[in-house]
Short mmCIF file of C-alpha atoms and ligand atoms in Angstrom, two decimals:
data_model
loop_
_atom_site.label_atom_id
_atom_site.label_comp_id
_atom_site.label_asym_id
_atom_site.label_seq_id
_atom_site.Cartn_x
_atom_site.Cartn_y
_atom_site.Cartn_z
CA UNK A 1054 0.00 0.00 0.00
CA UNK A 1055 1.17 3.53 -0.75
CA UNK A 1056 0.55 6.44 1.27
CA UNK A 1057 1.37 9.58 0.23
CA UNK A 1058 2.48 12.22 2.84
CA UNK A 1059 -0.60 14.74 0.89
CA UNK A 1060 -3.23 14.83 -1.80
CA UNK A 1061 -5.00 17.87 -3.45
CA UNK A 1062 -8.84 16.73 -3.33
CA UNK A 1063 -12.74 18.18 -4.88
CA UNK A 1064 -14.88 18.93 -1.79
CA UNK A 1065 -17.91 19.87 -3.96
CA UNK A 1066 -18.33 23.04 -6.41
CA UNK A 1067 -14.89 23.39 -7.51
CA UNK A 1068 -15.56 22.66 -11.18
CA UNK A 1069 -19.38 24.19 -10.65
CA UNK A 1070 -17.38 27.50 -9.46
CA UNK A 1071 -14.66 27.70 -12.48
CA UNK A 1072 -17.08 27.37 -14.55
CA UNK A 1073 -19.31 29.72 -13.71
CA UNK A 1074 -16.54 32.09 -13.04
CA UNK A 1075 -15.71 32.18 -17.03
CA UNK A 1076 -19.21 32.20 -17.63
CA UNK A 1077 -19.68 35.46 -16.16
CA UNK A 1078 -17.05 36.87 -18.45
CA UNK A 1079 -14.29 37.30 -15.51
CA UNK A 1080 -11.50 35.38 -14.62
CA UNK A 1081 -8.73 38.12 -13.91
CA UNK A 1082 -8.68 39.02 -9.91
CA UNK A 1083 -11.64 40.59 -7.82
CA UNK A 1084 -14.37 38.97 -9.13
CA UNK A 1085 -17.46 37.45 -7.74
CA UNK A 1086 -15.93 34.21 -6.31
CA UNK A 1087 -12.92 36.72 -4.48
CA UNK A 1088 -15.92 39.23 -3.40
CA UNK A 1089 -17.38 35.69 -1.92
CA UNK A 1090 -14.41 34.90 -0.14
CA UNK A 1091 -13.70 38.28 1.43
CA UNK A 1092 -17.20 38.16 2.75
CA UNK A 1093 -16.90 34.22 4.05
CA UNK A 1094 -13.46 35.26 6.35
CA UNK A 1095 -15.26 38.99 6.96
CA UNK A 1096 -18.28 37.13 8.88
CA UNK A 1097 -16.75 34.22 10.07
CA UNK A 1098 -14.01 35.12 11.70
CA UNK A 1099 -14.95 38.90 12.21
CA UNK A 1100 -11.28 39.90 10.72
CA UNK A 1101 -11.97 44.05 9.55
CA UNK A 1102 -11.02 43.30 6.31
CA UNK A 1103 -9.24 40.66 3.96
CA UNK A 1104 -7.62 40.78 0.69
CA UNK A 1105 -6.62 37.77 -1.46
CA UNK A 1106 -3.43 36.98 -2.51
CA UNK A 1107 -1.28 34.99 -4.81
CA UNK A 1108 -0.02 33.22 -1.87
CA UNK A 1109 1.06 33.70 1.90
CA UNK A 1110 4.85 34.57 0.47
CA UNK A 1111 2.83 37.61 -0.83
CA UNK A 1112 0.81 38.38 1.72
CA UNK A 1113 4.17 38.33 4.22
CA UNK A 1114 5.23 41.14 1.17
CA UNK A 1115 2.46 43.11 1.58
CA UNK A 1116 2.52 43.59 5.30
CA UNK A 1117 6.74 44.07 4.92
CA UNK A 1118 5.65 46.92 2.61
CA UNK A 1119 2.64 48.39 4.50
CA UNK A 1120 4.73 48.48 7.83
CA UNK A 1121 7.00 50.71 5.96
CA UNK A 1122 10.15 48.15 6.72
CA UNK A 1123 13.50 50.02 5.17
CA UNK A 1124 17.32 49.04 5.26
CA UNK A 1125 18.48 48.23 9.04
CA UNK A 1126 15.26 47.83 10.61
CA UNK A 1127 15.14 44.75 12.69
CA UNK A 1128 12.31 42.29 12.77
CA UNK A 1129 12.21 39.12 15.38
CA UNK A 1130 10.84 36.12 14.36
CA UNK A 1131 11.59 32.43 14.83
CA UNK A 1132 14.35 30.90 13.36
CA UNK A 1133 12.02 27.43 13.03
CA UNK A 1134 9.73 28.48 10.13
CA UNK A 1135 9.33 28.70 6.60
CA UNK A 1136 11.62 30.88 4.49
CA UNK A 1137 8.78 32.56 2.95
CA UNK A 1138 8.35 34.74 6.52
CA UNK A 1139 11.72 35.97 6.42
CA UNK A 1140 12.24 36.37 2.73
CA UNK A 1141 9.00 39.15 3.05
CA UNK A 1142 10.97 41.51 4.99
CA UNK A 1143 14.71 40.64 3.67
CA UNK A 1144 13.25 41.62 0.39
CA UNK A 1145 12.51 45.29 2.24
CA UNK A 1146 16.10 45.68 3.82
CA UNK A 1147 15.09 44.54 7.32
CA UNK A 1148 18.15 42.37 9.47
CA UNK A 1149 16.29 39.72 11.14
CA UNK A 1150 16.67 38.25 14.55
CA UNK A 1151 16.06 34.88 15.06
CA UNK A 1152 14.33 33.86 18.54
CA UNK A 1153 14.42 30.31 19.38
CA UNK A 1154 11.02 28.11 19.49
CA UNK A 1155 9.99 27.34 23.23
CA UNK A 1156 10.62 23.34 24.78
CA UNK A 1157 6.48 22.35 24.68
CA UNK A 1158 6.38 23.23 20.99
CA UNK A 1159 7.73 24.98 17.76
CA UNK A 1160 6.46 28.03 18.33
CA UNK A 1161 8.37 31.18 19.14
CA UNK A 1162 9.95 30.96 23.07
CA UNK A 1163 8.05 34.51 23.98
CA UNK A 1164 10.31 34.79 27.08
CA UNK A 1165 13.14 34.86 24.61
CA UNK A 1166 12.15 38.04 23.06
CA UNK A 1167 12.49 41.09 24.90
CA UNK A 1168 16.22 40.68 25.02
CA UNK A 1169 16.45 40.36 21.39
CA UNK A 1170 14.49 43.85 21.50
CA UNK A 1171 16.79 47.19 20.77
CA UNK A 1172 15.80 50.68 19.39
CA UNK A 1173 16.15 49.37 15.82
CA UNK A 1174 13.28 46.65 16.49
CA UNK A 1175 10.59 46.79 14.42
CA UNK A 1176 8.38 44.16 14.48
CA UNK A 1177 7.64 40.59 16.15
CA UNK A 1178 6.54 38.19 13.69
CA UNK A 1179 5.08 35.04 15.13
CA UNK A 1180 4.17 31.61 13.52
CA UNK A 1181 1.39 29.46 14.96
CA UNK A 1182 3.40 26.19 13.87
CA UNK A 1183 0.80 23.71 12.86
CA UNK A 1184 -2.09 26.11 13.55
CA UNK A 1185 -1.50 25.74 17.52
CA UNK A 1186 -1.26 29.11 19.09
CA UNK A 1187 1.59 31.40 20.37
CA UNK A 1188 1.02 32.58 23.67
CA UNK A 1189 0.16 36.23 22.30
CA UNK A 1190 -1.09 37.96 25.22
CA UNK A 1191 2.90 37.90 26.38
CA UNK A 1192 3.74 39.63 23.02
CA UNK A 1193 0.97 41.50 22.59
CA UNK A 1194 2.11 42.90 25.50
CA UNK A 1195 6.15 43.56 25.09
CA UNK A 1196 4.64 45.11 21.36
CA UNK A 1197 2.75 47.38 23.20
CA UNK A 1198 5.57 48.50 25.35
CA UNK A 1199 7.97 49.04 23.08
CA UNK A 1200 6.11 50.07 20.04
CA UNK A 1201 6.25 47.46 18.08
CA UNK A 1202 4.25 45.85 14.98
CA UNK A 1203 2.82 41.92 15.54
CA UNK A 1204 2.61 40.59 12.58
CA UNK A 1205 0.71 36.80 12.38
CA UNK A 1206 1.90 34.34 9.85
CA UNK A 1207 -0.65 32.61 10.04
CA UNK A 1208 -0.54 30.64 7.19
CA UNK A 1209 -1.79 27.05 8.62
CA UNK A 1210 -4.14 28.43 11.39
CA UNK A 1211 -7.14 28.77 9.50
CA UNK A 1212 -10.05 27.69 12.13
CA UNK A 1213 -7.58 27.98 15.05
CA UNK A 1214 -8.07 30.23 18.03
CA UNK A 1215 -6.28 31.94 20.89
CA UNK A 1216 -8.31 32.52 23.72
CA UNK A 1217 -11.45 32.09 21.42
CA UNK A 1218 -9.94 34.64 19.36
CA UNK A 1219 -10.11 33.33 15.81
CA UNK A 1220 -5.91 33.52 14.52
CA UNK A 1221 -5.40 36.13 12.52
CA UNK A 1222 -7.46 38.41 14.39
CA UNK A 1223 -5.00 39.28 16.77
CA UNK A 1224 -2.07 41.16 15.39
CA UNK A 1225 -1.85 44.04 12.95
CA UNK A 1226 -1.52 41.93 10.38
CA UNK A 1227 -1.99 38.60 9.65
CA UNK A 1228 -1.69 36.52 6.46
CA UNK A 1229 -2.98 33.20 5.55
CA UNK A 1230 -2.19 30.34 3.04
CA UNK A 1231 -4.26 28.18 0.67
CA UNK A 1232 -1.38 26.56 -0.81
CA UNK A 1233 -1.95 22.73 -1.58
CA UNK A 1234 -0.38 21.34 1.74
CA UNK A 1235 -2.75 23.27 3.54
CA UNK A 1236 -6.18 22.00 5.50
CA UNK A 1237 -8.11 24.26 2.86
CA UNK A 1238 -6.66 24.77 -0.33
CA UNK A 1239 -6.81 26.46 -3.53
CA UNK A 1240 -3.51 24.99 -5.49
CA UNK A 1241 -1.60 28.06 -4.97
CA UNK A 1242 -3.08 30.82 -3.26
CA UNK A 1243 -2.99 33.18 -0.04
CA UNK A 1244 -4.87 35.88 1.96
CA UNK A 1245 -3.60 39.69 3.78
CA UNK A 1246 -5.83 40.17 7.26
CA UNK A 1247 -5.84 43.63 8.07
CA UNK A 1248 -6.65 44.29 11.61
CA UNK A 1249 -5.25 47.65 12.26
CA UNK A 1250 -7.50 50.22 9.98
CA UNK A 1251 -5.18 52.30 9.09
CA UNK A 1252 -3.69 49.83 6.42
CA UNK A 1253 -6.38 49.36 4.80
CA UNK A 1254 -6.47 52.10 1.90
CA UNK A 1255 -2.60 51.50 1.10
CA UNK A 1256 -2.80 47.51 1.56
CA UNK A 1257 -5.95 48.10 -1.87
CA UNK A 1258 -3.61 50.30 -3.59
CA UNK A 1259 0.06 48.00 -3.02
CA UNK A 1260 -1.81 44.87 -4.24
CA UNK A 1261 -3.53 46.54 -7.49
CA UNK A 1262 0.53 47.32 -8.88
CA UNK A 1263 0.58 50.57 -6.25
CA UNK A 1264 -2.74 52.20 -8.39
CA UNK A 1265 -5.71 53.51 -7.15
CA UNK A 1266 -8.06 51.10 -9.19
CA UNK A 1267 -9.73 49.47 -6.64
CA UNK A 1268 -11.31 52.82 -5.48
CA UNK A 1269 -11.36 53.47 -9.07
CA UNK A 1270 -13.83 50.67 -9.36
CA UNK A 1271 -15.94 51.27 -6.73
CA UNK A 1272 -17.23 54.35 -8.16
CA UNK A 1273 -15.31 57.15 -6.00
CA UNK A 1274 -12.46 58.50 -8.76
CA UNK A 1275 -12.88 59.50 -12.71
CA UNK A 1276 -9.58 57.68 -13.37
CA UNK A 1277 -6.93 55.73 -11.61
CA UNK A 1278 -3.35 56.78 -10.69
CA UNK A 1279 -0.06 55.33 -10.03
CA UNK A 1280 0.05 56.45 -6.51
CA UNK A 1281 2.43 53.69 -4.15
CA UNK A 1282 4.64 51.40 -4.89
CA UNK A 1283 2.87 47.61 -5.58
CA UNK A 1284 2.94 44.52 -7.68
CA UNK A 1285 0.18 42.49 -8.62
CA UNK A 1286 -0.29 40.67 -5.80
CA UNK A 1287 -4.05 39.36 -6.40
CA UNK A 1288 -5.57 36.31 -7.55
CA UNK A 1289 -7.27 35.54 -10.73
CA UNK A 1290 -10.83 34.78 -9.46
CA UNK A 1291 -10.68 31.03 -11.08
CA UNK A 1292 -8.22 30.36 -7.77
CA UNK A 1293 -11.13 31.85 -5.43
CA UNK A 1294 -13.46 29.96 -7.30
CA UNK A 1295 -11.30 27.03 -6.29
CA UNK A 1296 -11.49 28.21 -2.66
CA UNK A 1297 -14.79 29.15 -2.09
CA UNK A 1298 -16.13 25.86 -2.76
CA UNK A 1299 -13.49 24.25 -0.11
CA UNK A 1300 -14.43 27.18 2.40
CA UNK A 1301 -18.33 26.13 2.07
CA UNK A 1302 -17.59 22.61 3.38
CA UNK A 1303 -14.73 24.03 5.73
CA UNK A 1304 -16.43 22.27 8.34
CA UNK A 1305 -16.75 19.36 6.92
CA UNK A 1306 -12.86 19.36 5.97
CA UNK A 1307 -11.94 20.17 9.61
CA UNK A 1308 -14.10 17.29 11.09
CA UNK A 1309 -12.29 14.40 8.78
CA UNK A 1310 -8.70 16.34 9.78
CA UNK A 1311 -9.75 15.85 13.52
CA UNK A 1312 -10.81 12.68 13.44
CA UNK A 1313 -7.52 11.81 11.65
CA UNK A 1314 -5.55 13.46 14.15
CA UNK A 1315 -6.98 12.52 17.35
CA UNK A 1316 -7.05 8.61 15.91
CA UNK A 1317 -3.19 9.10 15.43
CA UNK A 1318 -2.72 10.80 18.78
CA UNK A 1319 -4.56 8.00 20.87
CA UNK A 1320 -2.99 5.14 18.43
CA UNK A 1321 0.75 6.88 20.03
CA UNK A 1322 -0.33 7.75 23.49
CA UNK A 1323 1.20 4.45 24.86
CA UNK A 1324 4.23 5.16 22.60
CA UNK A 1325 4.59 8.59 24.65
CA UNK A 1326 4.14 6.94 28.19
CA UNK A 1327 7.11 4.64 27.33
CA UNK A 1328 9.21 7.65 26.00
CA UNK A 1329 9.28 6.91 23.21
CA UNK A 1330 8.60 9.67 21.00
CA UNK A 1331 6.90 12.91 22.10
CA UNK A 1332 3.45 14.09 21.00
CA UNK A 1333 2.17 17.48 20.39
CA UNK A 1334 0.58 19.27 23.36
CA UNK A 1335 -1.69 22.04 23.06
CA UNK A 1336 -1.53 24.91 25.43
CA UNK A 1337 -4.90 25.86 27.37
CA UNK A 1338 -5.17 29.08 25.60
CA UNK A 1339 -5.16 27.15 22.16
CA UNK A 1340 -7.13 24.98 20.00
CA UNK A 1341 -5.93 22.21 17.72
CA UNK A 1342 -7.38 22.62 13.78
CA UNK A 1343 -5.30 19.53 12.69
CA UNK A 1344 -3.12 20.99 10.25
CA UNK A 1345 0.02 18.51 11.39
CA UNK A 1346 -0.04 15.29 13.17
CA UNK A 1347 3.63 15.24 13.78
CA UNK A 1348 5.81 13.49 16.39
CA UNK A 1349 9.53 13.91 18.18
CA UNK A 1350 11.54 11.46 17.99
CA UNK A 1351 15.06 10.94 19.90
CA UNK A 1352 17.42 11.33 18.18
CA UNK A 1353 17.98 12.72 14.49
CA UNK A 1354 19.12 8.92 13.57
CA UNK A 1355 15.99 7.33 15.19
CA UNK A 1356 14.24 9.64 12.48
CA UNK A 1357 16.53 8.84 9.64
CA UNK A 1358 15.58 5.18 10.47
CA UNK A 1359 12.16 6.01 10.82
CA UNK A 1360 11.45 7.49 7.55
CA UNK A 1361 13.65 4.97 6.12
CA UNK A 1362 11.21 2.38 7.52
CA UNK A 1363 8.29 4.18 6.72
CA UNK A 1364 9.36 4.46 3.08
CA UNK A 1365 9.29 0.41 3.13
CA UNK A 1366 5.64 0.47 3.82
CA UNK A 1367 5.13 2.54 0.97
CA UNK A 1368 4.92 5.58 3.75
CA UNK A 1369 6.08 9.16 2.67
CA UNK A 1370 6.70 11.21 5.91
CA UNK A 1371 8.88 14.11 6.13
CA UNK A 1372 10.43 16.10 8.32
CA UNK A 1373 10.28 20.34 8.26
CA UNK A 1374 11.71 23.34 8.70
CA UNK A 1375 15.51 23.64 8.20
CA UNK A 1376 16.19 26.13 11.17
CA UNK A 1377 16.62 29.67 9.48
CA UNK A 1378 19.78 30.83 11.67
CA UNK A 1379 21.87 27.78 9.69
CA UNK A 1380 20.68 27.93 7.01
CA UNK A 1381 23.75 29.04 3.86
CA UNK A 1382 22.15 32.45 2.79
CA UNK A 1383 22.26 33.52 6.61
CA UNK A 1384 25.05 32.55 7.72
CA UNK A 1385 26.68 35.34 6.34
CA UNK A 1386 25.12 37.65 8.93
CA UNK A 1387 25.19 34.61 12.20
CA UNK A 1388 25.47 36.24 15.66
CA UNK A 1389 26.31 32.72 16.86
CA UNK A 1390 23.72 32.08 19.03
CA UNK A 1391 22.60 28.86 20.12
CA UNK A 1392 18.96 28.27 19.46
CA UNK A 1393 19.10 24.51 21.02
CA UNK A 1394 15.12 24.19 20.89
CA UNK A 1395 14.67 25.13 17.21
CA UNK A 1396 17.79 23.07 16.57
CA UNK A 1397 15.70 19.90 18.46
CA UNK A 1398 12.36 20.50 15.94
CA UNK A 1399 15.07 20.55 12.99
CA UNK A 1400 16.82 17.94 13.65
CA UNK A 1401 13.78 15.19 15.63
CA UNK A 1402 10.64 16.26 14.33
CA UNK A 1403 8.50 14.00 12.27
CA UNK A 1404 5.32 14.62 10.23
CA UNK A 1405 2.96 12.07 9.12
CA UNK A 1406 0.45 11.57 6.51
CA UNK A 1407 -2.37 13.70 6.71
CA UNK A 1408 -4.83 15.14 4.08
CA UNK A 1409 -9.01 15.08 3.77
CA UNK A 1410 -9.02 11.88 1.76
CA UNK A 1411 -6.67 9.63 3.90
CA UNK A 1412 -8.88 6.61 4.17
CA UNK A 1413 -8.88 4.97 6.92
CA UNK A 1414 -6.88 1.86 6.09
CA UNK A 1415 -4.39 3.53 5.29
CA UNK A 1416 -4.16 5.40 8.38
CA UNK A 1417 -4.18 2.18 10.29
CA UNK A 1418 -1.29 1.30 7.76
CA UNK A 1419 0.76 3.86 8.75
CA UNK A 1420 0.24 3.71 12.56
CA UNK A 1421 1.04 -0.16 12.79
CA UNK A 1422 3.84 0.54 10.98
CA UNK A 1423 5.43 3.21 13.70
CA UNK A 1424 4.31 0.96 16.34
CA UNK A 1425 6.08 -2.01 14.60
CA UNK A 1426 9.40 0.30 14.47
CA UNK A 1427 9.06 1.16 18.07
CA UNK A 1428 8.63 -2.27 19.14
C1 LIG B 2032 2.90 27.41 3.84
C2 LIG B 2032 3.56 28.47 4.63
C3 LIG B 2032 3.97 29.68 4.05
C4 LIG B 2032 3.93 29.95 2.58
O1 LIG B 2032 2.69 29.87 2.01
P1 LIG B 2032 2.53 30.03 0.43
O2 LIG B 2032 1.07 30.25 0.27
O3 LIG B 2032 3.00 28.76 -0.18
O4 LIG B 2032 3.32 31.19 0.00
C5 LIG B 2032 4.50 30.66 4.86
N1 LIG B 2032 4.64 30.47 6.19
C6 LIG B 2032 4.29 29.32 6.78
C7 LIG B 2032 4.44 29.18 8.25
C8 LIG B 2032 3.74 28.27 6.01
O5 LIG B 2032 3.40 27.12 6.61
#
């Protein structure tokens, strides 16, 4: 039996919604299916407003560009994440500083941060690794006391909450991802939150190629202007067309993800007990939305051996992040700093097959087959 580590899938009107999208004559970005999506995340989740975008990488441009980063400003963000997040606001000139990730999980050590903090600092960017919180009312507070912009890459914590706050509600900014590996997808594909009002005219104007149009459009100018610096940073509406008909049956999605996870995470519990391998915990203030079953293993050999074994039962599991701070292009700018947690997620942690369509003999497939390594 093969099991692949993720598959694209149809949850209902995808088809039904491309098609009708050509039908009605437009397929370039801000149509009717991107109109529907705005309004699905607007009411859901209560975020003030949303934008779509090409992807999450472009969203994390956006907010670089609408926090007015320039050349020796320093952001802090976690060295374990994707490169896309520091990329966003290299791109703008910024120097990063890598925090390390805390011992319970990946996510960003907050009680690390305030001595990475100078006069230069200006933003925190946090990552809610696998759609499991940071502990935000810590640097929601330390942003407010120094002045500071929280930016949320939120790009797998669709669904997820932090103290029933819906993520991506909580910072100035937050930005999303549809891309293929994620719990709702739309191939490629991303989304800006804008919490903070005051973004919201220039975030219109940087994703329509730094013109007016989208004002243009709605009836309020006689012509539109070059007026900001921009790309074109939005979505043809075939790729919301795509989305909106996984958002419709986003319940339904998140249902079949928990019910995978939680039958992985009781199949491993005894696993844990005996030390194993460590499972993922989820802090009090946080929910789970089953973006990652992953697990920690001992040693970075146990998890060459485990993939290696998995791969013999026709098992693709992978490991993730790369931790930024060694990674070639920074090393040219290392401070030296150990970062021993981040280093452990690098080096230990394991993720296993998860997607909407895993059936469920070939979940039980995978799970005897980590038991049988264990044992
Ligand atoms: C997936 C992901 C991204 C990038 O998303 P794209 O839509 O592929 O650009 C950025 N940050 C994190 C934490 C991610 O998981």
């Amino acid at each position: 039996m093969k099991v692949p580590f993720n598959k694209p899938f149809f949850i209902g009107n995808e088809l039904e919604y491309i098609s009708q999208a050509v039908k009605l004559g437009k397929i370039s970005g801000d149509g009717l299916f991107t109109n529907k999506c705005h309004d699905f995340f607007e009411k859901k989740y209560g975020f003030k407003k949303v934008l779509l975008t090409t992807s999450c990488t472009t969203a994390l441009e956006m907010a670089a560009i609408l926090i007015d980063i320039k050349l020796g400003d320093e952001v802090i963000m976690p060295s374990y994440t994707f490169v896309s997040t520091a990329n966003a606001f290299v791109l703008r000139g910024a120097k990063l500083v890598f925090c390390d990730s805390n011992s319970e999980n990946p996510n960003i050590d907050p009680a690390e941060i305030e001595p990475l903090i100078t006069s230069k600092t200006k933003a925190i960017v946090v990552v809610h690794y696998a759609g499991i919180a940071c502990d935000m009312d810590v640097i929601l507070h330390l942003a407010e006391k120094y002045k500071l912009f929280v930016i949320e890459d939120a790009a797998q914590s669709i669904d997820s909450f932090y103290k029933n706050k819906p993520l991506g509600s909580i910072g100035h900014l937050a930005t999303f991802s549809f891309h293929e590996t994620k719990n709702i997808m739309s191939g490629e594909g991303g989304m800006l939150v804008i919490n903070d009002e005051k973004f919201i005219d220039r975030a219109e104007i940087i994703r329509e190629k730094g013109t007016n149009r989208s004002q243009f459009f709605r009836g309020g100018l006689a012509q539109y202007d070059w007026v900001d610096i921009g790309s074109s940073f939005l979505p043809s509406d075939i790729i919301a067309a795509f989305l909106f008909a996984q958002l419709e049956k986003l319940e339904v999605i998140q249902k079949k993800r928990m019910k995978i996870w939680n039958c992985y995470y009781d199949a491993f519990k005894s696993l844990e007990t005996s030390k194993k391998i460590k499972l993922p915990k989820i802090p009090e203030y946080a929910t789970n939305n089953a973006h990652i079953f992953y697990l920690i293993c001992r040693s970075n050999d146990e998890r060459v051996a485990l993939i290696s074994h998995l791969q013999d039962d026709g098992i693709l599991a992978v490991f993730h992040y790369i931790s930024l701070h060694k990674s070639p292009f920074y090393s040219a700018l290392k401070d030296n700093r150990e970062l021993t947690n981040a280093d452990r997620y690098t080096e230990r942690l394991l993720r296993l097959p998860l997607f909407y369509d895993l059936a469920s003999k070939e979940q039980t497939h995978v799970i005897n087959s980590v038991i049988r390594f264990y044992n």
